[in-house]
mmCIF file with all atom_site columns, C-alpha atoms in Angstrom:
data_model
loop_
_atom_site.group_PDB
_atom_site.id
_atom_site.type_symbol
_atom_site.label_atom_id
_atom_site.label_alt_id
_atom_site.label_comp_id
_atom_site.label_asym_id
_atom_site.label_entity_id
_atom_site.label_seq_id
_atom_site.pdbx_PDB_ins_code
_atom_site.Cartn_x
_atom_site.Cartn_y
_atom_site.Cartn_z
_atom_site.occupancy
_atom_site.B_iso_or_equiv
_atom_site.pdbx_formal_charge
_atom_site.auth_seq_id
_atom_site.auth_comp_id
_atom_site.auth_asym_id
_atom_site.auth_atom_id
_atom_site.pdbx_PDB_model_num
ATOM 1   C CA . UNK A 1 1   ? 22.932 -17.725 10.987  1.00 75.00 ? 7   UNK A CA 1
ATOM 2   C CA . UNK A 1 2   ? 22.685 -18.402 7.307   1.00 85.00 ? 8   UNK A CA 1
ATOM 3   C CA . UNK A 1 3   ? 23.268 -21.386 5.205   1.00 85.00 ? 9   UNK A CA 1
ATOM 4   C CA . UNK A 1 4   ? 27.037 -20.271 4.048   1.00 82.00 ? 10  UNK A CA 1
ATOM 5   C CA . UNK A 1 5   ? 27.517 -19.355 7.757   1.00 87.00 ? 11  UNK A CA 1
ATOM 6   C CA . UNK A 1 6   ? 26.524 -22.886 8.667   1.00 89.00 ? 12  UNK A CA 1
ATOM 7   C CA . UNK A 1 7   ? 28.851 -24.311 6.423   1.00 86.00 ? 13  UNK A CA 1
ATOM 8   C CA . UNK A 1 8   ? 31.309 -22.663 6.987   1.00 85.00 ? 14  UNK A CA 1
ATOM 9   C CA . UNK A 1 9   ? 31.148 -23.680 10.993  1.00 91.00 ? 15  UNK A CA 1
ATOM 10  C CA . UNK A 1 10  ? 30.878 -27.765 9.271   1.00 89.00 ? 16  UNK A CA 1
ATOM 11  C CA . UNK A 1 11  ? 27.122 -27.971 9.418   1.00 91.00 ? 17  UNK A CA 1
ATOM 12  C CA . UNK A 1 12  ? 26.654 -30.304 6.253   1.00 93.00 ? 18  UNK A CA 1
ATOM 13  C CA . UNK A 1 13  ? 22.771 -30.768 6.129   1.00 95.00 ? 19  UNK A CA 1
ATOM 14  C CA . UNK A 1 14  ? 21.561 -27.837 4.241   1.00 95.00 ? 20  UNK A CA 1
ATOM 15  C CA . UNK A 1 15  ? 18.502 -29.201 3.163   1.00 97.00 ? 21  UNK A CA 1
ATOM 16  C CA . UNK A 1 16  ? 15.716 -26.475 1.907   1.00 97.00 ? 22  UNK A CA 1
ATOM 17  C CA . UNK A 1 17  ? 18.926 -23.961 2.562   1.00 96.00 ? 23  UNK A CA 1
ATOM 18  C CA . UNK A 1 18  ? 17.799 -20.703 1.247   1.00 95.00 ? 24  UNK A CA 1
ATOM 19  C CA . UNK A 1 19  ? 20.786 -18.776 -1.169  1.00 95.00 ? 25  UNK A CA 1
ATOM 20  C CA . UNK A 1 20  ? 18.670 -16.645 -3.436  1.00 96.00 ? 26  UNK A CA 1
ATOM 21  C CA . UNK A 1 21  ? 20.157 -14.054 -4.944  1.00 96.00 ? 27  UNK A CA 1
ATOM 22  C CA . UNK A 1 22  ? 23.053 -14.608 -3.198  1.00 95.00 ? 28  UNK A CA 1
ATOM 23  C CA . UNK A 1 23  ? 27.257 -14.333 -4.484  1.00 96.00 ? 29  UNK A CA 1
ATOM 24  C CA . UNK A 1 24  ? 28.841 -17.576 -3.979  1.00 96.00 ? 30  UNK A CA 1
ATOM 25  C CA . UNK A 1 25  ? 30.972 -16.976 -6.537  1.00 97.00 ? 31  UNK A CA 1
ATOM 26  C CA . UNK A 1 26  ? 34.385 -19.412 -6.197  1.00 97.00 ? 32  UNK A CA 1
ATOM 27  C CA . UNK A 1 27  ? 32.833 -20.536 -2.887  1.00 95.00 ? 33  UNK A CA 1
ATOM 28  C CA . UNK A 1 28  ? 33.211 -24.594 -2.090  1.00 94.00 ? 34  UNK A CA 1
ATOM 29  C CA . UNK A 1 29  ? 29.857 -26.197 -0.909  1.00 95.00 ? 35  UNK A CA 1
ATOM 30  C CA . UNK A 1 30  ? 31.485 -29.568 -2.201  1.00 95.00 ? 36  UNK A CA 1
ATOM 31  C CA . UNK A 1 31  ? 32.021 -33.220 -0.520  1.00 95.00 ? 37  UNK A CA 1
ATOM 32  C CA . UNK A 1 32  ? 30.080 -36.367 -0.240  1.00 95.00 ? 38  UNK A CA 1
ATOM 33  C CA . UNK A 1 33  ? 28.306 -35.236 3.112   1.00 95.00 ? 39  UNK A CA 1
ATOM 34  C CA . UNK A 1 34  ? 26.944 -31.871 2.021   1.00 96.00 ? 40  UNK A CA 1
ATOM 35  C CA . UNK A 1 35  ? 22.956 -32.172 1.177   1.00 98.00 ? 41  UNK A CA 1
ATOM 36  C CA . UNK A 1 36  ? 21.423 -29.280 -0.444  1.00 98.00 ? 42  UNK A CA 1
ATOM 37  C CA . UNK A 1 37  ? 18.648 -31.239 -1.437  1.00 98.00 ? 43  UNK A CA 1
ATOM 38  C CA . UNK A 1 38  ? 15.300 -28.792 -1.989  1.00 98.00 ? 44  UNK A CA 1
ATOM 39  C CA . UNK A 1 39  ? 18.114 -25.739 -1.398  1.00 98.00 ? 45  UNK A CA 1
ATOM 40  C CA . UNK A 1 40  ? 17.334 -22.446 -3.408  1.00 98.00 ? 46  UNK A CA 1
ATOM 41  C CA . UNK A 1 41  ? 19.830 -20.793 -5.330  1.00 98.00 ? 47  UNK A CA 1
ATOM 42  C CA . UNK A 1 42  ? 17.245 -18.551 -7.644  1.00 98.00 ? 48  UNK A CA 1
ATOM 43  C CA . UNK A 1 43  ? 19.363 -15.854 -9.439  1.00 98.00 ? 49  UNK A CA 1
ATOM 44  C CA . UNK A 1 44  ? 22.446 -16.585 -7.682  1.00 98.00 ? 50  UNK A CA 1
ATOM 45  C CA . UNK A 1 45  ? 25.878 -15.859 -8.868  1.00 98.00 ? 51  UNK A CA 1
ATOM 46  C CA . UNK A 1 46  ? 27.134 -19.468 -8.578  1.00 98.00 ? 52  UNK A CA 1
ATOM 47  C CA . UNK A 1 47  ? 30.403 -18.594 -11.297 1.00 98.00 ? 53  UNK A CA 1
ATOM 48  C CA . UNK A 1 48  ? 33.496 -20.859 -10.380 1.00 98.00 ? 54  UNK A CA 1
ATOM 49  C CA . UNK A 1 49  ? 31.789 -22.461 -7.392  1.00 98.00 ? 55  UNK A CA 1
ATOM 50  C CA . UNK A 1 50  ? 32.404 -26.254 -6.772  1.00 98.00 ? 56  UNK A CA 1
ATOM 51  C CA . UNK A 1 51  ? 29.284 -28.609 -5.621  1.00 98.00 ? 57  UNK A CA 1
ATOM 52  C CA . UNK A 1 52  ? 31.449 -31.360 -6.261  1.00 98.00 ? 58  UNK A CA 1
ATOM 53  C CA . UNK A 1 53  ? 30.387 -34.797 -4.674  1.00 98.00 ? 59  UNK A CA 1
ATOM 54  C CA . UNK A 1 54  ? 26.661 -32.639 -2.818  1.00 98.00 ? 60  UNK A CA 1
ATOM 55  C CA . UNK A 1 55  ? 23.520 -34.101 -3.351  1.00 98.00 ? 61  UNK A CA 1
ATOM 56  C CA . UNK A 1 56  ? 21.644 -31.259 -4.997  1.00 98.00 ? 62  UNK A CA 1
ATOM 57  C CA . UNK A 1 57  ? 18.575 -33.445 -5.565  1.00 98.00 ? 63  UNK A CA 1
ATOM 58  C CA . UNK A 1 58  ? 15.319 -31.119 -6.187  1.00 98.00 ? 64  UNK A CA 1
ATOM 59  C CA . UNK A 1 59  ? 17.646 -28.101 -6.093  1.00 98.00 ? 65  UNK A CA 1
ATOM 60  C CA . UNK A 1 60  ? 15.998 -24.738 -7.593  1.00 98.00 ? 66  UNK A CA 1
ATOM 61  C CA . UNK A 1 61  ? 18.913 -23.121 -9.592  1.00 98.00 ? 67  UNK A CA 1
ATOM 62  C CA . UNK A 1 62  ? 16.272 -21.074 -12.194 1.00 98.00 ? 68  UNK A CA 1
ATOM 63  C CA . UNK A 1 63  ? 18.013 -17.764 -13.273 1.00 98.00 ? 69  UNK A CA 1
ATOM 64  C CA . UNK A 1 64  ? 20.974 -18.634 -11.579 1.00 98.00 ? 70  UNK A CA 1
ATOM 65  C CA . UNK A 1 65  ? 24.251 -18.091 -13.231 1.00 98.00 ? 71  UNK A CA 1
ATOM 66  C CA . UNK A 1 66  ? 26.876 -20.500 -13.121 1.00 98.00 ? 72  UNK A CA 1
ATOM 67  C CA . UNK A 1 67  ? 29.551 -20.322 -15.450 1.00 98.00 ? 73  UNK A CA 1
ATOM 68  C CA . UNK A 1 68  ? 32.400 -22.429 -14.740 1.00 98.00 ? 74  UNK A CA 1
ATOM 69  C CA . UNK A 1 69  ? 30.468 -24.503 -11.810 1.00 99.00 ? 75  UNK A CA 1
ATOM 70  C CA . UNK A 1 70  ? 31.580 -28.012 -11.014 1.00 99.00 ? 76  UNK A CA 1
ATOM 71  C CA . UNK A 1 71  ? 29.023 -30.419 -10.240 1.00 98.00 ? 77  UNK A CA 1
ATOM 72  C CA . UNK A 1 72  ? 31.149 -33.726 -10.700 1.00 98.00 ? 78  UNK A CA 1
ATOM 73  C CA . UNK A 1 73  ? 29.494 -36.534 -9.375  1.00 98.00 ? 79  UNK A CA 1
ATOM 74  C CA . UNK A 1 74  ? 26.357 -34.686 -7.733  1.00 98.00 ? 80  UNK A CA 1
ATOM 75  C CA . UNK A 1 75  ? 23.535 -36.309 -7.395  1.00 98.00 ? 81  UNK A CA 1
ATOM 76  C CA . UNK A 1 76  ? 21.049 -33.646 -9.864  1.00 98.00 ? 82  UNK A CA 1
ATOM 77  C CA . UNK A 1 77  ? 17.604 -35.608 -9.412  1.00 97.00 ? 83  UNK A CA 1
ATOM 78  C CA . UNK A 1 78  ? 14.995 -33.755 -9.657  1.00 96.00 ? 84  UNK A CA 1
ATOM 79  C CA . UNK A 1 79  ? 17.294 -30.067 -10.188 1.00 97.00 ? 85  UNK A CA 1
ATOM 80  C CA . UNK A 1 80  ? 15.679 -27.003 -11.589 1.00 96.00 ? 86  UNK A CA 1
ATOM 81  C CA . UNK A 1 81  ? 17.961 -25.336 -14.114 1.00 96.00 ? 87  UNK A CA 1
ATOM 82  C CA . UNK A 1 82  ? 15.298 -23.070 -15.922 1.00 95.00 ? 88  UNK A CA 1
ATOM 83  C CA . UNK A 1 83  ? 16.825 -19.802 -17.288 1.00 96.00 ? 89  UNK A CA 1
ATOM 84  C CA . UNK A 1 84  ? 20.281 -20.768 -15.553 1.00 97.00 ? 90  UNK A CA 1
ATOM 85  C CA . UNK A 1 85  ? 23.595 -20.012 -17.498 1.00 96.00 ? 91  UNK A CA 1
ATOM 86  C CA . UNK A 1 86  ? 25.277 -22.901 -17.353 1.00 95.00 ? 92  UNK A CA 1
ATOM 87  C CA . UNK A 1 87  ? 28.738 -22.364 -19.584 1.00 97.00 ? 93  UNK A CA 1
ATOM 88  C CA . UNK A 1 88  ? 31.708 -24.255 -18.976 1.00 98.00 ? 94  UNK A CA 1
ATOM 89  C CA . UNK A 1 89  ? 30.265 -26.449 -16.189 1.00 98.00 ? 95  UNK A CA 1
ATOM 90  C CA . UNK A 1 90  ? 31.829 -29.745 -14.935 1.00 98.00 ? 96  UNK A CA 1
ATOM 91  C CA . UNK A 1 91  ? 28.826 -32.035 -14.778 1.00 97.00 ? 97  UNK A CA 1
ATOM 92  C CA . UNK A 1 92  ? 31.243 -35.260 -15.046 1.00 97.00 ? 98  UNK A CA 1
ATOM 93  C CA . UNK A 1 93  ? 30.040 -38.352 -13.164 1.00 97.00 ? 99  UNK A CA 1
ATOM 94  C CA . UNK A 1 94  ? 26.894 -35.971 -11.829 1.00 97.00 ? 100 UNK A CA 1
ATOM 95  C CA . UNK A 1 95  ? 23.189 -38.643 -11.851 1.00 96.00 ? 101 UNK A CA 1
ATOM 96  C CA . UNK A 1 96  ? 19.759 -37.990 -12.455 1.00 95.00 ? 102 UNK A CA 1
ATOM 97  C CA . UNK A 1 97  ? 21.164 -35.180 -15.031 1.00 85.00 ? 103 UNK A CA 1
ATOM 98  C CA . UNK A 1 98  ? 18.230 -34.248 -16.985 1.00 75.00 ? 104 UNK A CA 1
ATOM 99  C CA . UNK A 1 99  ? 17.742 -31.407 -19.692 1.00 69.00 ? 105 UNK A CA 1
ATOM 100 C CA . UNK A 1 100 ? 15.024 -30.884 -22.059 1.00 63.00 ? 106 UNK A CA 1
#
């Protein structure tokens, strides 16, 4: 079973989940008890999807594309965003935000 599969059945701990390359696109991996800390999400097409509330601590998003993705009030320690289109994102009330 993969980590949308898991989700989908209410399986919240995703940590290390692997979504490489995958289309979440408008998908909801959102909520308060969600961890995705350490998840991969290299190259994935992320556009419209809502992470609102996850922990996404040490998260790999490099070459991901994400237009339009809400991560209000995430927890970003420690995120990867290298390479990663990032237009029109919600990042309001996100921590450990940090761009260089």
């Amino acid at each position: 079973m993969n980590a949308l599969e898991k989700y989908r059945k209410g399986i919240r701990n995703l940590r290390g989940a692997d979504f490489a390359g995958a289309d979440l696109s408008f998908k909801s991996l959102s909520g308060k008890d969600v961890n995705l800390t350490s998840a991969v999400f290299t190259f994935a097409d992320c556009t419209g999807t809502s992470f609102a509330g996850a922990n996404l601590s040490l998260t790999n998003f490099a070459g991901a594309h994400l237009e339009g993705t809400n991560f209000a009030f995430c927890n970003l320690s420690g995120a990867n965003f290298e390479g990663a289109t990032l237009i029109g994102c919600n990042f309001y009330g996100a921590t450990g935000l940090k761009f260089k």
